[in-house]
PDB file of C-alpha atoms in Angstrom:
ATOM      1  CA  MET A   1      17.156  34.210 -16.515  1.00 60.00           C
ATOM      2  CA  SER A   2      18.020  30.688 -17.661  1.00 68.00           C
ATOM      3  CA  ASP A   3      19.965  30.094 -14.438  1.00 76.00           C
ATOM      4  CA  THR A   4      16.910  31.109 -12.396  1.00 84.00           C
ATOM      5  CA  ILE A   5      14.641  28.752 -14.338  1.00 83.00           C
ATOM      6  CA  GLY A   6      17.137  25.930 -13.962  1.00 77.00           C
ATOM      7  CA  TYR A   7      17.386  26.577 -10.225  1.00 86.00           C
ATOM      8  CA  LEU A   8      13.591  26.589  -9.869  1.00 86.00           C
ATOM      9  CA  LEU A   9      13.290  23.348 -11.821  1.00 86.00           C
ATOM     10  CA  LEU A  10      15.936  21.769  -9.611  1.00 86.00           C
ATOM     11  CA  MET A  11      14.046  22.911  -6.499  1.00 90.00           C
ATOM     12  CA  LEU A  12      10.813  21.463  -7.900  1.00 88.00           C
ATOM     13  CA  GLN A  13      12.524  18.189  -8.709  1.00 87.00           C
ATOM     14  CA  SER A  14      14.024  17.977  -5.223  1.00 89.00           C
ATOM     15  CA  SER A  15      10.678  18.785  -3.604  1.00 90.00           C
ATOM     16  CA  LEU A  16       8.891  16.100  -5.604  1.00 90.00           C
ATOM     17  CA  ALA A  17      11.585  13.546  -4.830  1.00 90.00           C
ATOM     18  CA  GLY A  18      11.376  14.431  -1.123  1.00 92.00           C
ATOM     19  CA  TYR A  19       7.607  14.011  -1.144  1.00 93.00           C
ATOM     20  CA  GLY A  20       7.951  10.682  -2.931  1.00 92.00           C
ATOM     21  CA  ALA A  21      10.468   9.488  -0.336  1.00 93.00           C
ATOM     22  CA  LEU A  22       8.169  10.603   2.489  1.00 94.00           C
ATOM     23  CA  TYR A  23       5.257   8.792   0.852  1.00 95.00           C
ATOM     24  CA  ILE A  24       7.143   5.494   0.573  1.00 93.00           C
ATOM     25  CA  VAL A  25       8.836   5.621   3.993  1.00 94.00           C
ATOM     26  CA  SER A  26       5.676   6.617   5.858  1.00 94.00           C
ATOM     27  CA  ALA A  27       3.686   3.853   4.158  1.00 93.00           C
ATOM     28  CA  ILE A  28       6.123   1.326   5.623  1.00 92.00           C
ATOM     29  CA  CYS A  29       7.085   2.870   8.968  1.00 93.00           C
ATOM     30  CA  TRP A  30       3.959   4.837  10.009  1.00 92.00           C
ATOM     31  CA  PRO A  31       1.023   3.189   8.199  1.00 91.00           C
ATOM     32  CA  SER A  32      -1.742   4.676  10.397  1.00 89.00           C
ATOM     33  CA  TRP A  33      -0.460   8.235   9.913  1.00 91.00           C
ATOM     34  CA  PHE A  34       0.071   7.519   6.224  1.00 92.00           C
ATOM     35  CA  LEU A  35      -3.534   6.380   5.701  1.00 89.00           C
ATOM     36  CA  ASP A  36      -4.844   9.480   7.499  1.00 88.00           C
ATOM     37  CA  THR A  37      -2.745  11.963   5.532  1.00 89.00           C
ATOM     38  CA  LEU A  38      -0.961  10.935   2.317  1.00 90.00           C
ATOM     39  CA  ALA A  39      -2.747   7.834   1.014  1.00 90.00           C
ATOM     40  CA  VAL A  40      -4.394   8.601  -2.329  1.00 89.00           C
ATOM     41  CA  ASN A  41      -7.144   5.974  -2.044  1.00 85.00           C
ATOM     42  CA  HIS A  42      -8.298   7.404   1.306  1.00 82.00           C
ATOM     43  CA  VAL A  43      -8.815  11.025   0.220  1.00 83.00           C
ATOM     44  CA  ARG A  44     -12.568  10.460  -0.132  1.00 79.00           C
ATOM     45  CA  GLY A  45     -12.851   8.947   3.334  1.00 78.00           C
ATOM     46  CA  ARG A  46     -10.900  11.786   4.949  1.00 79.00           C
ATOM     47  CA  PHE A  47     -13.051  14.325   3.106  1.00 77.00           C
ATOM     48  CA  ASP A  48     -16.255  12.575   4.239  1.00 77.00           C
ATOM     49  CA  ARG A  49     -15.161  12.483   7.879  1.00 75.00           C
ATOM     50  CA  THR A  50     -14.237  16.176   7.853  1.00 76.00           C
ATOM     51  CA  TYR A  51     -17.505  17.094   6.167  1.00 73.00           C
ATOM     52  CA  ARG A  52     -19.579  15.130   8.673  1.00 73.00           C
ATOM     53  CA  GLN A  53     -17.781  16.765  11.568  1.00 73.00           C
ATOM     54  CA  ARG A  54     -18.592  20.210  10.196  1.00 76.00           C
ATOM     55  CA  HIS A  55     -22.123  19.273   9.087  1.00 73.00           C
ATOM     56  CA  PRO A  56     -23.427  16.715  11.614  1.00 72.00           C
ATOM     57  CA  ASN A  57     -26.966  16.853  10.194  1.00 72.00           C
ATOM     58  CA  HIS A  58     -25.840  15.549   6.791  1.00 67.00           C
ATOM     59  CA  ARG A  59     -25.326  11.801   6.610  1.00 62.00           C
ATOM     60  CA  SER A  60     -24.013  11.543   3.064  1.00 62.00           C
ATOM     61  CA  VAL A  61     -21.595  13.531   0.958  1.00 61.00           C
ATOM     62  CA  SER A  62     -22.184  14.025  -2.753  1.00 62.00           C
ATOM     63  CA  GLY A  63     -19.440  14.719  -5.236  1.00 66.00           C
ATOM     64  CA  HIS A  64     -15.687  14.374  -5.049  1.00 70.00           C
ATOM     65  CA  PRO A  65     -13.254  16.492  -3.041  1.00 77.00           C
ATOM     66  CA  TRP A  66     -11.650  18.984  -5.410  1.00 71.00           C
ATOM     67  CA  HIS A  67      -8.125  17.963  -4.379  1.00 73.00           C
ATOM     68  CA  GLU A  68      -8.589  14.221  -4.988  1.00 79.00           C
ATOM     69  CA  MET A  69      -7.313  14.107  -8.582  1.00 85.00           C
ATOM     70  CA  PRO A  70      -4.513  16.719  -8.202  1.00 87.00           C
ATOM     71  CA  MET A  71      -3.206  14.886  -5.135  1.00 88.00           C
ATOM     72  CA  ALA A  72      -3.134  11.594  -7.029  1.00 88.00           C
ATOM     73  CA  LEU A  73      -1.284  13.155  -9.962  1.00 91.00           C
ATOM     74  CA  VAL A  74       1.254  14.887  -7.691  1.00 91.00           C
ATOM     75  CA  THR A  75       1.868  11.611  -5.854  1.00 92.00           C
ATOM     76  CA  LEU A  76       2.429   9.682  -9.080  1.00 91.00           C
ATOM     77  CA  LEU A  77       4.729  12.408 -10.390  1.00 93.00           C
ATOM     78  CA  ALA A  78       6.696  12.561  -7.123  1.00 94.00           C
ATOM     79  CA  ILE A  79       7.267   8.808  -7.051  1.00 93.00           C
ATOM     80  CA  GLY A  80       8.185   8.873 -10.732  1.00 91.00           C
ATOM     81  CA  VAL A  81      10.836  11.557 -10.132  1.00 91.00           C
ATOM     82  CA  LEU A  82      12.236   9.623  -7.174  1.00 92.00           C
ATOM     83  CA  VAL A  83      12.311   6.332  -9.062  1.00 91.00           C
ATOM     84  CA  PHE A  84      13.925   8.020 -12.072  1.00 89.00           C
ATOM     85  CA  ALA A  85      16.797   9.220  -9.893  1.00 87.00           C
ATOM     86  CA  ALA A  86      17.084   5.930  -8.023  1.00 87.00           C
ATOM     87  CA  SER A  87      17.045   3.835 -11.197  1.00 85.00           C
ATOM     88  CA  TYR A  88      20.308   5.426 -12.347  1.00 82.00           C
ATOM     89  CA  ALA A  89      22.210   2.853 -10.303  1.00 81.00           C
ATOM     90  CA  ILE A  90      20.403   0.077 -12.180  1.00 81.00           C
ATOM     91  CA  THR A  91      20.676   1.534 -15.663  1.00 81.00           C
ATOM     92  CA  SER A  92      24.329   2.517 -15.231  1.00 78.00           C
ATOM     93  CA  VAL A  93      25.328  -1.003 -16.297  1.00 77.00           C
ATOM     94  CA  VAL A  94      23.893  -0.322 -19.766  1.00 78.00           C
ATOM     95  CA  PRO A  95      26.679   0.883 -22.086  1.00 75.00           C
ATOM     96  CA  TYR A  96      26.365   4.455 -23.281  1.00 73.00           C
ATOM     97  CA  SER A  97      26.939   3.310 -26.867  1.00 73.00           C
ATOM     98  CA  TRP A  98      23.617   1.492 -26.874  1.00 76.00           C
ATOM     99  CA  GLY A  99      20.985   3.645 -28.515  1.00 71.00           C
ATOM    100  CA  GLY A 100      20.440   5.622 -31.681  1.00 72.00           C
ATOM    101  CA  GLU A 101      19.776   9.034 -33.189  1.00 71.00           C
ATOM    102  CA  ASN A 102      16.295  10.491 -33.300  1.00 70.00           C
ATOM    103  CA  GLU A 103      14.719  12.471 -36.139  1.00 72.00           C
ATOM    104  CA  ASP A 104      16.560  15.632 -35.087  1.00 71.00           C
ATOM    105  CA  GLY A 105      19.895  13.880 -35.155  1.00 70.00           C
ATOM    106  CA  GLU A 106      20.267  13.891 -31.377  1.00 73.00           C
ATOM    107  CA  TRP A 107      21.603  10.838 -29.593  1.00 70.00           C
ATOM    108  CA  GLU A 108      19.103   8.882 -27.499  1.00 74.00           C
ATOM    109  CA  GLY A 109      20.775   6.320 -25.298  1.00 73.00           C
ATOM    110  CA  ALA A 110      19.079   3.122 -24.184  1.00 77.00           C
ATOM    111  CA  ARG A 111      20.125   3.938 -20.617  1.00 81.00           C
ATOM    112  CA  GLN A 112      17.977   7.045 -20.393  1.00 82.00           C
ATOM    113  CA  SER A 113      15.079   5.408 -22.227  1.00 82.00           C
ATOM    114  CA  LEU A 114      15.148   2.589 -19.697  1.00 87.00           C
ATOM    115  CA  GLN A 115      15.132   5.111 -16.863  1.00 86.00           C
ATOM    116  CA  TYR A 116      12.079   6.837 -18.304  1.00 87.00           C
ATOM    117  CA  MET A 117      10.333   3.500 -18.717  1.00 89.00           C
ATOM    118  CA  ILE A 118      10.977   2.511 -15.098  1.00 88.00           C
ATOM    119  CA  ALA A 119       9.916   5.940 -13.843  1.00 88.00           C
ATOM    120  CA  PHE A 120       6.645   5.673 -15.773  1.00 89.00           C
ATOM    121  CA  ILE A 121       5.714   2.109 -14.789  1.00 90.00           C
ATOM    122  CA  ALA A 122       6.876   2.010 -11.151  1.00 89.00           C
ATOM    123  CA  PRO A 123       4.459   4.625  -9.706  1.00 90.00           C
ATOM    124  CA  LEU A 124       1.442   2.833 -11.173  1.00 88.00           C
ATOM    125  CA  GLY A 125       2.339  -0.343  -9.299  1.00 88.00           C
ATOM    126  CA  LEU A 126       3.813   1.169  -6.139  1.00 90.00           C
ATOM    127  CA  VAL A 127       0.910   3.399  -5.089  1.00 90.00           C
ATOM    128  CA  GLY A 128      -1.705   0.667  -4.932  1.00 89.00           C
ATOM    129  CA  ARG A 129       0.639  -1.873  -3.372  1.00 91.00           C
ATOM    130  CA  LEU A 130       1.990   0.490  -0.711  1.00 92.00           C
ATOM    131  CA  GLU A 131      -1.476   1.600   0.340  1.00 91.00           C
ATOM    132  CA  ALA A 132      -2.767  -1.982   0.473  1.00 90.00           C
ATOM    133  CA  ASN A 133       0.211  -3.023   2.611  1.00 91.00           C
ATOM    134  CA  ALA A 134      -0.299   0.017   4.869  1.00 90.00           C
ATOM    135  CA  GLU A 135      -3.881  -1.091   5.505  1.00 88.00           C
ATOM    136  CA  VAL A 136      -2.640  -4.533   6.525  1.00 86.00           C
ATOM    137  CA  LEU A 137       0.022  -3.071   8.829  1.00 87.00           C
ATOM    138  CA  ALA A 138      -2.420  -0.606  10.391  1.00 86.00           C
ATOM    139  CA  TRP A 139      -5.042  -3.265  11.074  1.00 84.00           C
ATOM    140  CA  ALA A 140      -2.616  -5.966  12.270  1.00 80.00           C
ATOM    141  CA  PRO A 141      -2.777  -4.984  15.998  1.00 79.00           C
ATOM    142  CA  ALA A 142      -6.586  -4.945  15.925  1.00 77.00           C
ATOM    143  CA  GLU A 143      -6.593  -8.313  14.168  1.00 75.00           C
ATOM    144  CA  ARG A 144      -4.348  -9.815  16.852  1.00 76.00           C
ATOM    145  CA  GLN A 145      -6.631  -8.482  19.598  1.00 78.00           C
ATOM    146  CA  ALA A 146      -9.687  -9.856  17.802  1.00 74.00           C
ATOM    147  CA  ARG A 147      -8.006 -13.247  17.438  1.00 72.00           C
ATOM    148  CA  ARG A 148      -7.210 -13.370  21.155  1.00 75.00           C
ATOM    149  CA  ALA A 149     -10.797 -12.399  22.014  1.00 76.00           C
ATOM    150  CA  LEU A 150     -12.138 -15.026  19.621  1.00 72.00           C
ATOM    151  CA  THR A 151      -9.855 -17.659  21.113  1.00 72.00           C
ATOM    152  CA  ASP A 152     -11.076 -16.898  24.629  1.00 74.00           C
ATOM    153  CA  ALA A 153     -14.717 -16.990  23.501  1.00 72.00           C
ATOM    154  CA  ILE A 154     -14.354 -20.358  21.749  1.00 70.00           C
ATOM    155  CA  ARG A 155     -12.438 -21.793  24.698  1.00 70.00           C
ATOM    156  CA  PHE A 156     -15.288 -20.753  26.978  1.00 73.00           C
ATOM    157  CA  ALA A 157     -17.893 -22.193  24.590  1.00 68.00           C
ATOM    158  CA  ARG A 158     -15.971 -25.476  24.360  1.00 67.00           C
ATOM    159  CA  HIS A 159     -16.992 -26.419  27.900  1.00 69.00           C
ATOM    160  CA  ILE A 160     -20.622 -25.513  27.264  1.00 68.00           C
ATOM    161  CA  SER A 161     -21.130 -27.062  23.824  1.00 68.00           C
ATOM    162  CA  PRO A 162     -18.377 -29.432  22.631  1.00 67.00           C
ATOM    163  CA  GLU A 163     -20.377 -30.241  19.479  1.00 71.00           C
ATOM    164  CA  ALA A 164     -20.366 -26.601  18.363  1.00 68.00           C
ATOM    165  CA  ASN A 165     -16.621 -26.435  18.949  1.00 67.00           C
ATOM    166  CA  GLN A 166     -16.087 -29.479  16.744  1.00 70.00           C
ATOM    167  CA  ARG A 167     -18.197 -27.950  13.968  1.00 73.00           C
ATOM    168  CA  ILE A 168     -16.122 -24.763  14.164  1.00 70.00           C
ATOM    169  CA  ALA A 169     -12.900 -26.755  13.958  1.00 68.00           C
ATOM    170  CA  LYS A 170     -14.190 -28.751  10.967  1.00 71.00           C
ATOM    171  CA  THR A 171     -15.308 -25.638   9.095  1.00 72.00           C
ATOM    172  CA  VAL A 172     -12.021 -23.818   9.652  1.00 67.00           C
ATOM    173  CA  ASP A 173     -10.045 -26.925   8.700  1.00 66.00           C
ATOM    174  CA  GLU A 174     -11.910 -27.145   5.394  1.00 69.00           C
ATOM    175  CA  LYS A 175     -11.349 -23.454   4.648  1.00 64.00           C
ATOM    176  CA  LEU A 176      -7.612 -23.824   5.295  1.00 63.00           C
ATOM    177  CA  ALA A 177      -7.142 -26.904   3.135  1.00 66.00           C
ATOM    178  CA  PRO A 178      -3.769 -26.673   1.332  1.00 62.00           C
ATOM    179  CA  GLU A 179      -3.609 -25.940  -2.365  1.00 62.00           C
ATOM    180  CA  GLU A 180      -1.431 -27.628  -4.955  1.00 59.00           C
ATOM    181  CA  ALA A 181       1.659 -25.443  -4.371  1.00 57.00           C
ATOM    182  CA  ALA A 182       2.797 -26.949  -1.087  1.00 61.00           C
ATOM    183  CA  ASP A 183       5.576 -24.436  -0.405  1.00 66.00           C
ATOM    184  CA  SER A 184       3.700 -21.198  -1.094  1.00 68.00           C
ATOM    185  CA  PHE A 185       3.407 -18.375   1.426  1.00 67.00           C
ATOM    186  CA  SER A 186      -0.390 -18.736   1.629  1.00 69.00           C
ATOM    187  CA  ASN A 187      -0.096 -22.421   2.462  1.00 71.00           C
ATOM    188  CA  ARG A 188       2.508 -21.779   5.148  1.00 74.00           C
ATOM    189  CA  TYR A 189       0.248 -19.093   6.641  1.00 72.00           C
ATOM    190  CA  ALA A 190      -2.701 -21.500   6.516  1.00 71.00           C
ATOM    191  CA  ALA A 191      -0.607 -24.153   8.254  1.00 72.00           C
ATOM    192  CA  ASP A 192       0.190 -21.700  11.052  1.00 73.00           C
ATOM    193  CA  LEU A 193      -3.528 -20.973  11.459  1.00 71.00           C
ATOM    194  CA  ARG A 194      -4.297 -24.680  11.580  1.00 70.00           C
ATOM    195  CA  ARG A 195      -1.708 -25.172  14.321  1.00 72.00           C
ATOM    196  CA  TRP A 196      -3.168 -22.200  16.218  1.00 69.00           C
ATOM    197  CA  LEU A 197      -6.626 -23.733  15.866  1.00 67.00           C
ATOM    198  CA  ALA A 198      -5.529 -27.168  17.043  1.00 64.00           C
ATOM    199  CA  HIS A 199      -3.455 -25.859  19.974  1.00 65.00           C
ATOM    200  CA  ASP A 200      -5.537 -22.967  21.314  1.00 61.00           C
ATOM    201  CA  ILE A 201      -9.106 -23.879  20.457  1.00 59.00           C
ATOM    202  CA  THR A 202      -9.719 -27.575  19.902  1.00 56.00           C
ATOM    203  CA  GLY A 203      -6.779 -28.955  21.816  1.00 54.00           C
TER     204      GLY A 203
END
């Protein structure tokens, strides 16, 4: 009986770790599919779209989908299990002798405590960050198309109203003014936008 329970627990652990790996990999490699299927923060939107397709006369949806909270908890647990296993390589440098005995007289090593700490904290930060990055990756092609369309429109307007083009350039230049940290990523990105503005629009 104990062997069966241990085997079932191992299967559950492997399944959760596999789901956690799929969640992380799909968020990076297939962001559009990820947002339409696994992303926790988009459960409400997917539920609303499905509901409107089935009930076209209803414009709004009241209440929460029943699977919103369980899906979030399963996702956090799956990533926690995966991170717990992956963090073994990091915590292996901690000597086994570090730790102490608990109230029952059992040894509690600092290595395992550190693993539990990482497995508890990592999912809370990873879920939000992965889904935010997936949104950026999914919208990047549309943003590039919109930028090209905007460039063509401003180029066309430049010949009709040069004054309006100069006002646009001045406004964008003020918005992209560098901050104090000269070597930050945001400032380098702003500098690229300023060069794009000067070369493709006002040049």
